[in-house]
JSON list of C-alpha atoms in Angstrom, two decimals:
[
{"chain": "W", "resi": 1, "resn": "MET", "atom": "CA", "xyz": [4.65, -19.96, -11.16]},
{"chain": "W", "resi": 2, "resn": "SER", "atom": "CA", "xyz": [3.18, -21.77, -14.15]},
{"chain": "W", "resi": 3, "resn": "VAL", "atom": "CA", "xyz": [2.50, -19.94, -17.37]},
{"chain": "W", "resi": 4, "resn": "PRO", "atom": "CA", "xyz": [-1.24, -19.80, -18.18]},
{"chain": "W", "resi": 5, "resn": "THR", "atom": "CA", "xyz": [-2.11, -21.66, -21.40]},
{"chain": "W", "resi": 6, "resn": "THR", "atom": "CA", "xyz": [-5.66, -20.34, -21.91]},
{"chain": "W", "resi": 7, "resn": "TRP", "atom": "CA", "xyz": [-6.88, -16.77, -22.30]},
{"chain": "W", "resi": 8, "resn": "SER", "atom": "CA", "xyz": [-9.29, -17.07, -19.35]},
{"chain": "W", "resi": 9, "resn": "ASP", "atom": "CA", "xyz": [-6.48, -18.27, -17.04]},
{"chain": "W", "resi": 10, "resn": "LEU", "atom": "CA", "xyz": [-4.21, -15.51, -18.28]},
{"chain": "W", "resi": 11, "resn": "ARG", "atom": "CA", "xyz": [-6.91, -12.86, -17.81]},
{"chain": "W", "resi": 12, "resn": "LYS", "atom": "CA", "xyz": [-7.61, -14.06, -14.25]},
{"chain": "W", "resi": 13, "resn": "ASP", "atom": "CA", "xyz": [-3.88, -13.93, -13.49]},
{"chain": "W", "resi": 14, "resn": "ILE", "atom": "CA", "xyz": [-3.53, -10.40, -14.91]},
{"chain": "W", "resi": 15, "resn": "VAL", "atom": "CA", "xyz": [-6.56, -9.09, -12.98]},
{"chain": "W", "resi": 16, "resn": "ARG", "atom": "CA", "xyz": [-5.40, -10.77, -9.75]},
{"chain": "W", "resi": 17, "resn": "ARG", "atom": "CA", "xyz": [-1.89, -9.30, -10.01]},
{"chain": "W", "resi": 18, "resn": "MET", "atom": "CA", "xyz": [-3.16, -5.80, -10.90]},
{"chain": "W", "resi": 19, "resn": "ASP", "atom": "CA", "xyz": [-5.69, -5.89, -8.04]},
{"chain": "W", "resi": 20, "resn": "SER", "atom": "CA", "xyz": [-2.91, -6.91, -5.70]},
{"chain": "W", "resi": 21, "resn": "ALA", "atom": "CA", "xyz": [-0.89, -3.82, -6.77]},
{"chain": "W", "resi": 22, "resn": "VAL", "atom": "CA", "xyz": [-3.90, -1.67, -5.84]},
{"chain": "W", "resi": 23, "resn": "GLU", "atom": "CA", "xyz": [-4.20, -3.43, -2.44]},
{"chain": "W", "resi": 24, "resn": "VAL", "atom": "CA", "xyz": [-0.51, -2.82, -1.71]},
{"chain": "W", "resi": 25, "resn": "LEU", "atom": "CA", "xyz": [-1.04, 0.87, -2.55]},
{"chain": "W", "resi": 26, "resn": "LYS", "atom": "CA", "xyz": [-4.02, 1.05, -0.17]},
{"chain": "W", "resi": 27, "resn": "LYS", "atom": "CA", "xyz": [-1.89, -0.47, 2.59]},
{"chain": "W", "resi": 28, "resn": "ASP", "atom": "CA", "xyz": [0.94, 1.99, 1.86]},
{"chain": "W", "resi": 29, "resn": "PHE", "atom": "CA", "xyz": [-1.51, 4.91, 1.94]},
{"chain": "W", "resi": 30, "resn": "SER", "atom": "CA", "xyz": [-3.03, 3.74, 5.24]},
{"chain": "W", "resi": 31, "resn": "GLY", "atom": "CA", "xyz": [0.38, 4.25, 6.87]},
{"chain": "W", "resi": 32, "resn": "LEU", "atom": "CA", "xyz": [0.64, 7.85, 5.65]},
{"chain": "W", "resi": 33, "resn": "ARG", "atom": "CA", "xyz": [-0.29, 10.36, 8.30]},
{"chain": "W", "resi": 34, "resn": "SER", "atom": "CA", "xyz": [-3.01, 12.82, 7.41]},
{"chain": "W", "resi": 35, "resn": "GLY", "atom": "CA", "xyz": [-3.48, 14.62, 10.72]},
{"chain": "W", "resi": 36, "resn": "ARG", "atom": "CA", "xyz": [-6.07, 12.15, 12.03]},
{"chain": "W", "resi": 37, "resn": "ALA", "atom": "CA", "xyz": [-5.21, 9.24, 14.28]},
{"chain": "W", "resi": 38, "resn": "SER", "atom": "CA", "xyz": [-5.44, 5.79, 12.71]},
{"chain": "W", "resi": 39, "resn": "THR", "atom": "CA", "xyz": [-4.21, 2.47, 14.07]},
{"chain": "W", "resi": 40, "resn": "ASN", "atom": "CA", "xyz": [-2.66, 1.82, 10.65]},
{"chain": "W", "resi": 41, "resn": "LEU", "atom": "CA", "xyz": [-0.28, 4.70, 11.28]},
{"chain": "W", "resi": 42, "resn": "LEU", "atom": "CA", "xyz": [1.82, 2.43, 13.51]},
{"chain": "W", "resi": 43, "resn": "ASP", "atom": "CA", "xyz": [1.83, -0.55, 11.09]},
{"chain": "W", "resi": 44, "resn": "PRO", "atom": "CA", "xyz": [5.40, 0.13, 9.87]},
{"chain": "W", "resi": 45, "resn": "VAL", "atom": "CA", "xyz": [6.77, 0.23, 13.44]},
{"chain": "W", "resi": 46, "resn": "VAL", "atom": "CA", "xyz": [9.05, -2.69, 14.25]},
{"chain": "W", "resi": 47, "resn": "VAL", "atom": "CA", "xyz": [10.10, -3.41, 17.85]},
{"chain": "W", "resi": 48, "resn": "GLU", "atom": "CA", "xyz": [13.33, -5.04, 19.09]},
{"chain": "W", "resi": 49, "resn": "ALA", "atom": "CA", "xyz": [11.90, -7.51, 21.60]},
{"chain": "W", "resi": 50, "resn": "TYR", "atom": "CA", "xyz": [13.02, -10.87, 22.96]},
{"chain": "W", "resi": 51, "resn": "GLY", "atom": "CA", "xyz": [16.19, -10.76, 20.85]},
{"chain": "W", "resi": 52, "resn": "GLN", "atom": "CA", "xyz": [14.36, -10.31, 17.54]},
{"chain": "W", "resi": 53, "resn": "THR", "atom": "CA", "xyz": [12.41, -7.73, 15.57]},
{"chain": "W", "resi": 54, "resn": "MET", "atom": "CA", "xyz": [8.63, -7.97, 15.47]},
{"chain": "W", "resi": 55, "resn": "PRO", "atom": "CA", "xyz": [5.71, -5.79, 14.36]},
{"chain": "W", "resi": 56, "resn": "LEU", "atom": "CA", "xyz": [4.29, -3.50, 17.03]},
{"chain": "W", "resi": 57, "resn": "SER", "atom": "CA", "xyz": [0.96, -5.36, 16.77]},
{"chain": "W", "resi": 58, "resn": "GLN", "atom": "CA", "xyz": [2.68, -8.40, 18.35]},
{"chain": "W", "resi": 59, "resn": "CYS", "atom": "CA", "xyz": [3.77, -6.38, 21.41]},
{"chain": "W", "resi": 60, "resn": "GLY", "atom": "CA", "xyz": [0.56, -4.58, 22.34]},
{"chain": "W", "resi": 61, "resn": "THR", "atom": "CA", "xyz": [-2.88, -3.33, 21.40]},
{"chain": "W", "resi": 62, "resn": "VAL", "atom": "CA", "xyz": [-3.16, -0.09, 19.43]},
{"chain": "W", "resi": 63, "resn": "GLY", "atom": "CA", "xyz": [-6.20, 2.08, 20.10]},
{"chain": "W", "resi": 64, "resn": "VAL", "atom": "CA", "xyz": [-7.64, 5.45, 19.05]},
{"chain": "W", "resi": 65, "resn": "PRO", "atom": "CA", "xyz": [-9.29, 7.02, 22.12]},
{"chain": "W", "resi": 66, "resn": "GLU", "atom": "CA", "xyz": [-9.68, 10.42, 20.41]},
{"chain": "W", "resi": 67, "resn": "PRO", "atom": "CA", "xyz": [-9.10, 11.91, 16.91]},
{"chain": "W", "resi": 68, "resn": "ARG", "atom": "CA", "xyz": [-5.59, 13.19, 17.66]},
{"chain": "W", "resi": 69, "resn": "MET", "atom": "CA", "xyz": [-4.33, 10.46, 20.00]},
{"chain": "W", "resi": 70, "resn": "LEU", "atom": "CA", "xyz": [-3.17, 6.86, 19.66]},
{"chain": "W", "resi": 71, "resn": "THR", "atom": "CA", "xyz": [-2.54, 4.55, 22.57]},
{"chain": "W", "resi": 72, "resn": "VAL", "atom": "CA", "xyz": [-0.52, 1.35, 22.74]},
{"chain": "W", "resi": 73, "resn": "GLN", "atom": "CA", "xyz": [-1.33, -1.00, 25.61]},
{"chain": "W", "resi": 74, "resn": "VAL", "atom": "CA", "xyz": [1.92, -2.98, 25.89]},
{"chain": "W", "resi": 75, "resn": "TRP", "atom": "CA", "xyz": [1.33, -6.56, 27.03]},
{"chain": "W", "resi": 76, "resn": "ASP", "atom": "CA", "xyz": [4.74, -7.14, 28.66]},
{"chain": "W", "resi": 77, "resn": "LYS", "atom": "CA", "xyz": [5.86, -4.50, 31.17]},
{"chain": "W", "resi": 78, "resn": "GLY", "atom": "CA", "xyz": [9.49, -5.21, 30.23]},
{"chain": "W", "resi": 79, "resn": "GLN", "atom": "CA", "xyz": [8.89, -4.14, 26.62]},
{"chain": "W", "resi": 80, "resn": "VAL", "atom": "CA", "xyz": [7.45, -0.65, 27.29]},
{"chain": "W", "resi": 81, "resn": "LYS", "atom": "CA", "xyz": [10.80, 1.13, 26.73]},
{"chain": "W", "resi": 82, "resn": "ALA", "atom": "CA", "xyz": [11.50, -0.88, 23.54]},
{"chain": "W", "resi": 83, "resn": "VAL", "atom": "CA", "xyz": [8.04, -0.07, 22.11]},
{"chain": "W", "resi": 84, "resn": "GLU", "atom": "CA", "xyz": [8.36, 3.61, 23.04]},
{"chain": "W", "resi": 85, "resn": "LYS", "atom": "CA", "xyz": [11.80, 3.78, 21.39]},
{"chain": "W", "resi": 86, "resn": "ALA", "atom": "CA", "xyz": [10.56, 1.96, 18.26]},
{"chain": "W", "resi": 87, "resn": "ILE", "atom": "CA", "xyz": [7.69, 4.45, 17.79]},
{"chain": "W", "resi": 88, "resn": "ALA", "atom": "CA", "xyz": [10.01, 7.44, 18.35]},
{"chain": "W", "resi": 89, "resn": "ASN", "atom": "CA", "xyz": [12.61, 6.12, 15.88]},
{"chain": "W", "resi": 90, "resn": "ALA", "atom": "CA", "xyz": [10.14, 5.00, 13.17]},
{"chain": "W", "resi": 91, "resn": "GLY", "atom": "CA", "xyz": [10.48, 8.30, 11.26]},
{"chain": "W", "resi": 92, "resn": "LEU", "atom": "CA", "xyz": [6.78, 9.11, 11.65]},
{"chain": "W", "resi": 93, "resn": "GLY", "atom": "CA", "xyz": [7.36, 12.39, 13.49]},
{"chain": "W", "resi": 94, "resn": "LEU", "atom": "CA", "xyz": [5.63, 11.06, 16.63]},
{"chain": "W", "resi": 95, "resn": "ASN", "atom": "CA", "xyz": [6.62, 11.58, 20.26]},
{"chain": "W", "resi": 96, "resn": "PRO", "atom": "CA", "xyz": [5.33, 8.70, 22.45]},
{"chain": "W", "resi": 97, "resn": "GLN", "atom": "CA", "xyz": [4.91, 9.10, 26.22]},
{"chain": "W", "resi": 98, "resn": "ALA", "atom": "CA", "xyz": [4.83, 6.06, 28.49]},
{"chain": "W", "resi": 99, "resn": "ASP", "atom": "CA", "xyz": [2.42, 5.91, 31.43]},
{"chain": "W", "resi": 100, "resn": "GLY", "atom": "CA", "xyz": [2.89, 2.51, 33.06]},
{"chain": "W", "resi": 101, "resn": "GLN", "atom": "CA", "xyz": [2.12, -0.11, 30.41]},
{"chain": "W", "resi": 102, "resn": "LEU", "atom": "CA", "xyz": [0.12, 2.40, 28.35]},
{"chain": "W", "resi": 103, "resn": "ILE", "atom": "CA", "xyz": [1.95, 4.50, 25.77]},
{"chain": "W", "resi": 104, "resn": "ARG", "atom": "CA", "xyz": [0.18, 7.66, 24.61]},
{"chain": "W", "resi": 105, "resn": "VAL", "atom": "CA", "xyz": [1.07, 8.88, 21.13]},
{"chain": "W", "resi": 106, "resn": "PRO", "atom": "CA", "xyz": [-0.30, 12.39, 20.44]},
{"chain": "W", "resi": 107, "resn": "ILE", "atom": "CA", "xyz": [-0.76, 13.15, 16.73]},
{"chain": "W", "resi": 108, "resn": "PRO", "atom": "CA", "xyz": [0.55, 16.67, 16.15]},
{"chain": "W", "resi": 109, "resn": "PRO", "atom": "CA", "xyz": [-1.16, 18.81, 13.52]},
{"chain": "W", "resi": 110, "resn": "LEU", "atom": "CA", "xyz": [0.64, 18.72, 10.19]},
{"chain": "W", "resi": 111, "resn": "ASN", "atom": "CA", "xyz": [2.46, 21.84, 9.08]},
{"chain": "W", "resi": 112, "resn": "GLU", "atom": "CA", "xyz": [2.48, 22.96, 5.44]},
{"chain": "W", "resi": 113, "resn": "GLU", "atom": "CA", "xyz": [5.98, 21.62, 4.77]},
{"chain": "W", "resi": 114, "resn": "ARG", "atom": "CA", "xyz": [5.11, 18.18, 6.16]},
{"chain": "W", "resi": 115, "resn": "ARG", "atom": "CA", "xyz": [1.90, 18.07, 4.09]},
{"chain": "W", "resi": 116, "resn": "LYS", "atom": "CA", "xyz": [3.85, 18.72, 0.89]},
{"chain": "W", "resi": 117, "resn": "GLU", "atom": "CA", "xyz": [6.35, 16.05, 1.88]},
{"chain": "W", "resi": 118, "resn": "LEU", "atom": "CA", "xyz": [3.53, 13.54, 2.49]},
{"chain": "W", "resi": 119, "resn": "GLN", "atom": "CA", "xyz": [2.00, 14.38, -0.90]},
{"chain": "W", "resi": 120, "resn": "LYS", "atom": "CA", "xyz": [5.33, 13.57, -2.57]},
{"chain": "W", "resi": 121, "resn": "VAL", "atom": "CA", "xyz": [5.53, 10.26, -0.68]},
{"chain": "W", "resi": 122, "resn": "ALA", "atom": "CA", "xyz": [1.95, 9.44, -1.74]},
{"chain": "W", "resi": 123, "resn": "GLY", "atom": "CA", "xyz": [2.90, 10.24, -5.33]},
{"chain": "W", "resi": 124, "resn": "LYS", "atom": "CA", "xyz": [5.89, 7.88, -5.12]},
{"chain": "W", "resi": 125, "resn": "TYR", "atom": "CA", "xyz": [3.69, 5.09, -3.76]},
{"chain": "W", "resi": 126, "resn": "ALA", "atom": "CA", "xyz": [1.20, 5.63, -6.59]},
{"chain": "W", "resi": 127, "resn": "GLU", "atom": "CA", "xyz": [3.97, 5.64, -9.22]},
{"chain": "W", "resi": 128, "resn": "ALA", "atom": "CA", "xyz": [5.36, 2.36, -7.82]},
{"chain": "W", "resi": 129, "resn": "ALA", "atom": "CA", "xyz": [1.85, 0.86, -8.14]},
{"chain": "W", "resi": 130, "resn": "ARG", "atom": "CA", "xyz": [1.54, 2.13, -11.74]},
{"chain": "W", "resi": 131, "resn": "ILE", "atom": "CA", "xyz": [4.92, 0.60, -12.61]},
{"chain": "W", "resi": 132, "resn": "SER", "atom": "CA", "xyz": [3.81, -2.69, -11.09]},
{"chain": "W", "resi": 133, "resn": "VAL", "atom": "CA", "xyz": [0.60, -2.63, -13.17]},
{"chain": "W", "resi": 134, "resn": "ARG", "atom": "CA", "xyz": [2.54, -1.83, -16.36]},
{"chain": "W", "resi": 135, "resn": "ASN", "atom": "CA", "xyz": [4.88, -4.76, -15.62]},
{"chain": "W", "resi": 136, "resn": "VAL", "atom": "CA", "xyz": [1.86, -7.07, -15.28]},
{"chain": "W", "resi": 137, "resn": "ARG", "atom": "CA", "xyz": [0.55, -5.69, -18.60]},
{"chain": "W", "resi": 138, "resn": "ARG", "atom": "CA", "xyz": [3.91, -6.38, -20.27]},
{"chain": "W", "resi": 139, "resn": "ASP", "atom": "CA", "xyz": [3.97, -9.94, -18.87]},
{"chain": "W", "resi": 140, "resn": "GLY", "atom": "CA", "xyz": [0.41, -10.46, -20.14]},
{"chain": "W", "resi": 141, "resn": "MET", "atom": "CA", "xyz": [1.28, -9.23, -23.62]},
{"chain": "W", "resi": 142, "resn": "ASP", "atom": "CA", "xyz": [4.36, -11.50, -23.65]},
{"chain": "W", "resi": 143, "resn": "SER", "atom": "CA", "xyz": [2.21, -14.47, -22.62]},
{"chain": "W", "resi": 144, "resn": "LEU", "atom": "CA", "xyz": [-0.26, -13.69, -25.42]},
{"chain": "W", "resi": 145, "resn": "LYS", "atom": "CA", "xyz": [2.57, -13.66, -27.97]},
{"chain": "W", "resi": 146, "resn": "LYS", "atom": "CA", "xyz": [3.81, -16.99, -26.61]},
{"chain": "W", "resi": 147, "resn": "MET", "atom": "CA", "xyz": [0.28, -18.44, -26.88]},
{"chain": "W", "resi": 148, "resn": "GLU", "atom": "CA", "xyz": [0.15, -17.31, -30.49]},
{"chain": "W", "resi": 149, "resn": "LYS", "atom": "CA", "xyz": [3.58, -18.81, -31.20]},
{"chain": "W", "resi": 150, "resn": "ASP", "atom": "CA", "xyz": [2.55, -22.10, -29.56]},
{"chain": "W", "resi": 151, "resn": "GLY", "atom": "CA", "xyz": [-0.61, -22.20, -31.69]},
{"chain": "W", "resi": 152, "resn": "HIS", "atom": "CA", "xyz": [-3.10, -21.76, -28.81]},
{"chain": "W", "resi": 153, "resn": "LEU", "atom": "CA", "xyz": [-4.58, -18.53, -30.20]},
{"chain": "W", "resi": 154, "resn": "SER", "atom": "CA", "xyz": [-5.04, -17.03, -33.66]},
{"chain": "W", "resi": 155, "resn": "GLU", "atom": "CA", "xyz": [-3.73, -13.60, -34.69]},
{"chain": "W", "resi": 156, "resn": "ASP", "atom": "CA", "xyz": [-7.26, -12.11, -34.54]},
{"chain": "W", "resi": 157, "resn": "GLU", "atom": "CA", "xyz": [-7.82, -13.48, -31.03]},
{"chain": "W", "resi": 158, "resn": "ILE", "atom": "CA", "xyz": [-4.47, -12.04, -29.96]},
{"chain": "W", "resi": 159, "resn": "LYS", "atom": "CA", "xyz": [-5.45, -8.56, -31.21]},
{"chain": "W", "resi": 160, "resn": "LYS", "atom": "CA", "xyz": [-8.78, -8.75, -29.35]},
{"chain": "W", "resi": 161, "resn": "HIS", "atom": "CA", "xyz": [-7.15, -9.96, -26.13]},
{"chain": "W", "resi": 162, "resn": "GLU", "atom": "CA", "xyz": [-4.40, -7.32, -26.32]},
{"chain": "W", "resi": 163, "resn": "LYS", "atom": "CA", "xyz": [-7.14, -4.68, -26.32]},
{"chain": "W", "resi": 164, "resn": "GLU", "atom": "CA", "xyz": [-8.73, -6.34, -23.28]},
{"chain": "W", "resi": 165, "resn": "VAL", "atom": "CA", "xyz": [-5.38, -6.39, -21.44]},
{"chain": "W", "resi": 166, "resn": "GLN", "atom": "CA", "xyz": [-4.96, -2.68, -22.23]},
{"chain": "W", "resi": 167, "resn": "SER", "atom": "CA", "xyz": [-8.50, -1.99, -21.03]},
{"chain": "W", "resi": 168, "resn": "VAL", "atom": "CA", "xyz": [-7.89, -3.76, -17.69]},
{"chain": "W", "resi": 169, "resn": "THR", "atom": "CA", "xyz": [-4.60, -1.84, -17.37]},
{"chain": "W", "resi": 170, "resn": "ASP", "atom": "CA", "xyz": [-6.34, 1.50, -18.01]},
{"chain": "W", "resi": 171, "resn": "GLU", "atom": "CA", "xyz": [-9.06, 0.72, -15.44]},
{"chain": "W", "resi": 172, "resn": "THR", "atom": "CA", "xyz": [-6.48, -0.23, -12.81]},
{"chain": "W", "resi": 173, "resn": "ILE", "atom": "CA", "xyz": [-4.35, 2.87, -13.46]},
{"chain": "W", "resi": 174, "resn": "LYS", "atom": "CA", "xyz": [-7.53, 4.96, -13.06]},
{"chain": "W", "resi": 175, "resn": "LYS", "atom": "CA", "xyz": [-8.20, 3.28, -9.68]},
{"chain": "W", "resi": 176, "resn": "ILE", "atom": "CA", "xyz": [-4.63, 4.16, -8.62]},
{"chain": "W", "resi": 177, "resn": "ASP", "atom": "CA", "xyz": [-5.03, 7.78, -9.76]},
{"chain": "W", "resi": 178, "resn": "ASP", "atom": "CA", "xyz": [-8.38, 8.05, -7.92]},
{"chain": "W", "resi": 179, "resn": "LEU", "atom": "CA", "xyz": [-6.81, 6.66, -4.72]},
{"chain": "W", "resi": 180, "resn": "LEU", "atom": "CA", "xyz": [-3.95, 9.16, -5.03]},
{"chain": "W", "resi": 181, "resn": "THR", "atom": "CA", "xyz": [-6.33, 12.10, -5.55]},
{"chain": "W", "resi": 182, "resn": "SER", "atom": "CA", "xyz": [-8.37, 11.03, -2.54]},
{"chain": "W", "resi": 183, "resn": "LYS", "atom": "CA", "xyz": [-5.26, 10.64, -0.34]},
{"chain": "W", "resi": 184, "resn": "GLU", "atom": "CA", "xyz": [-3.89, 14.03, -1.43]},
{"chain": "W", "resi": 185, "resn": "LYS", "atom": "CA", "xyz": [-7.21, 15.69, -0.50]},
{"chain": "W", "resi": 186, "resn": "GLU", "atom": "CA", "xyz": [-7.05, 13.94, 2.89]},
{"chain": "W", "resi": 187, "resn": "ILE", "atom": "CA", "xyz": [-3.46, 15.19, 3.45]},
{"chain": "W", "resi": 188, "resn": "ILE", "atom": "CA", "xyz": [-4.31, 18.79, 2.49]},
{"chain": "W", "resi": 189, "resn": "GLN", "atom": "CA", "xyz": [-7.30, 19.05, 4.86]},
{"chain": "W", "resi": 190, "resn": "VAL", "atom": "CA", "xyz": [-6.47, 21.13, 7.90]}
]
């Protein structure tokens, strides 16, 4: 990765990297169960098939026929047992039932203990995203200092740009906090 030499390049890089931390958080949250069926719930499932591991999405089609049920239409009859086992062992608290090449995955209602556990996991995901954003901020500040040292920017410009970097950081952290609040509300709903 090349080091940006202009403020506009650096700013674009900072914004891109912070936005990517938010996108990763959204993807992490989509895999958290909130009592409603979502095809994203099975995203972390990895199947042992054809002598290798592959995402569930490469073994069959995931559907949501009703709010508390997922289905997986397995493409290869020989992989039904492997897919069923992968879903059961994925640590999602799901109990798949095979019916020919169709696997039904009922989504049980969440109990209070499981909801609290999911809130903690959501909090950990959000904290990891905040740490990522703060690391991007630190890298940005270091790049600004290097630009000043190399004579690309004056001291006044550096001060102004440092405030901008902090502002982008604050906005991104707020997005993360808002996503966490929204996910926690979703988890709590009965």
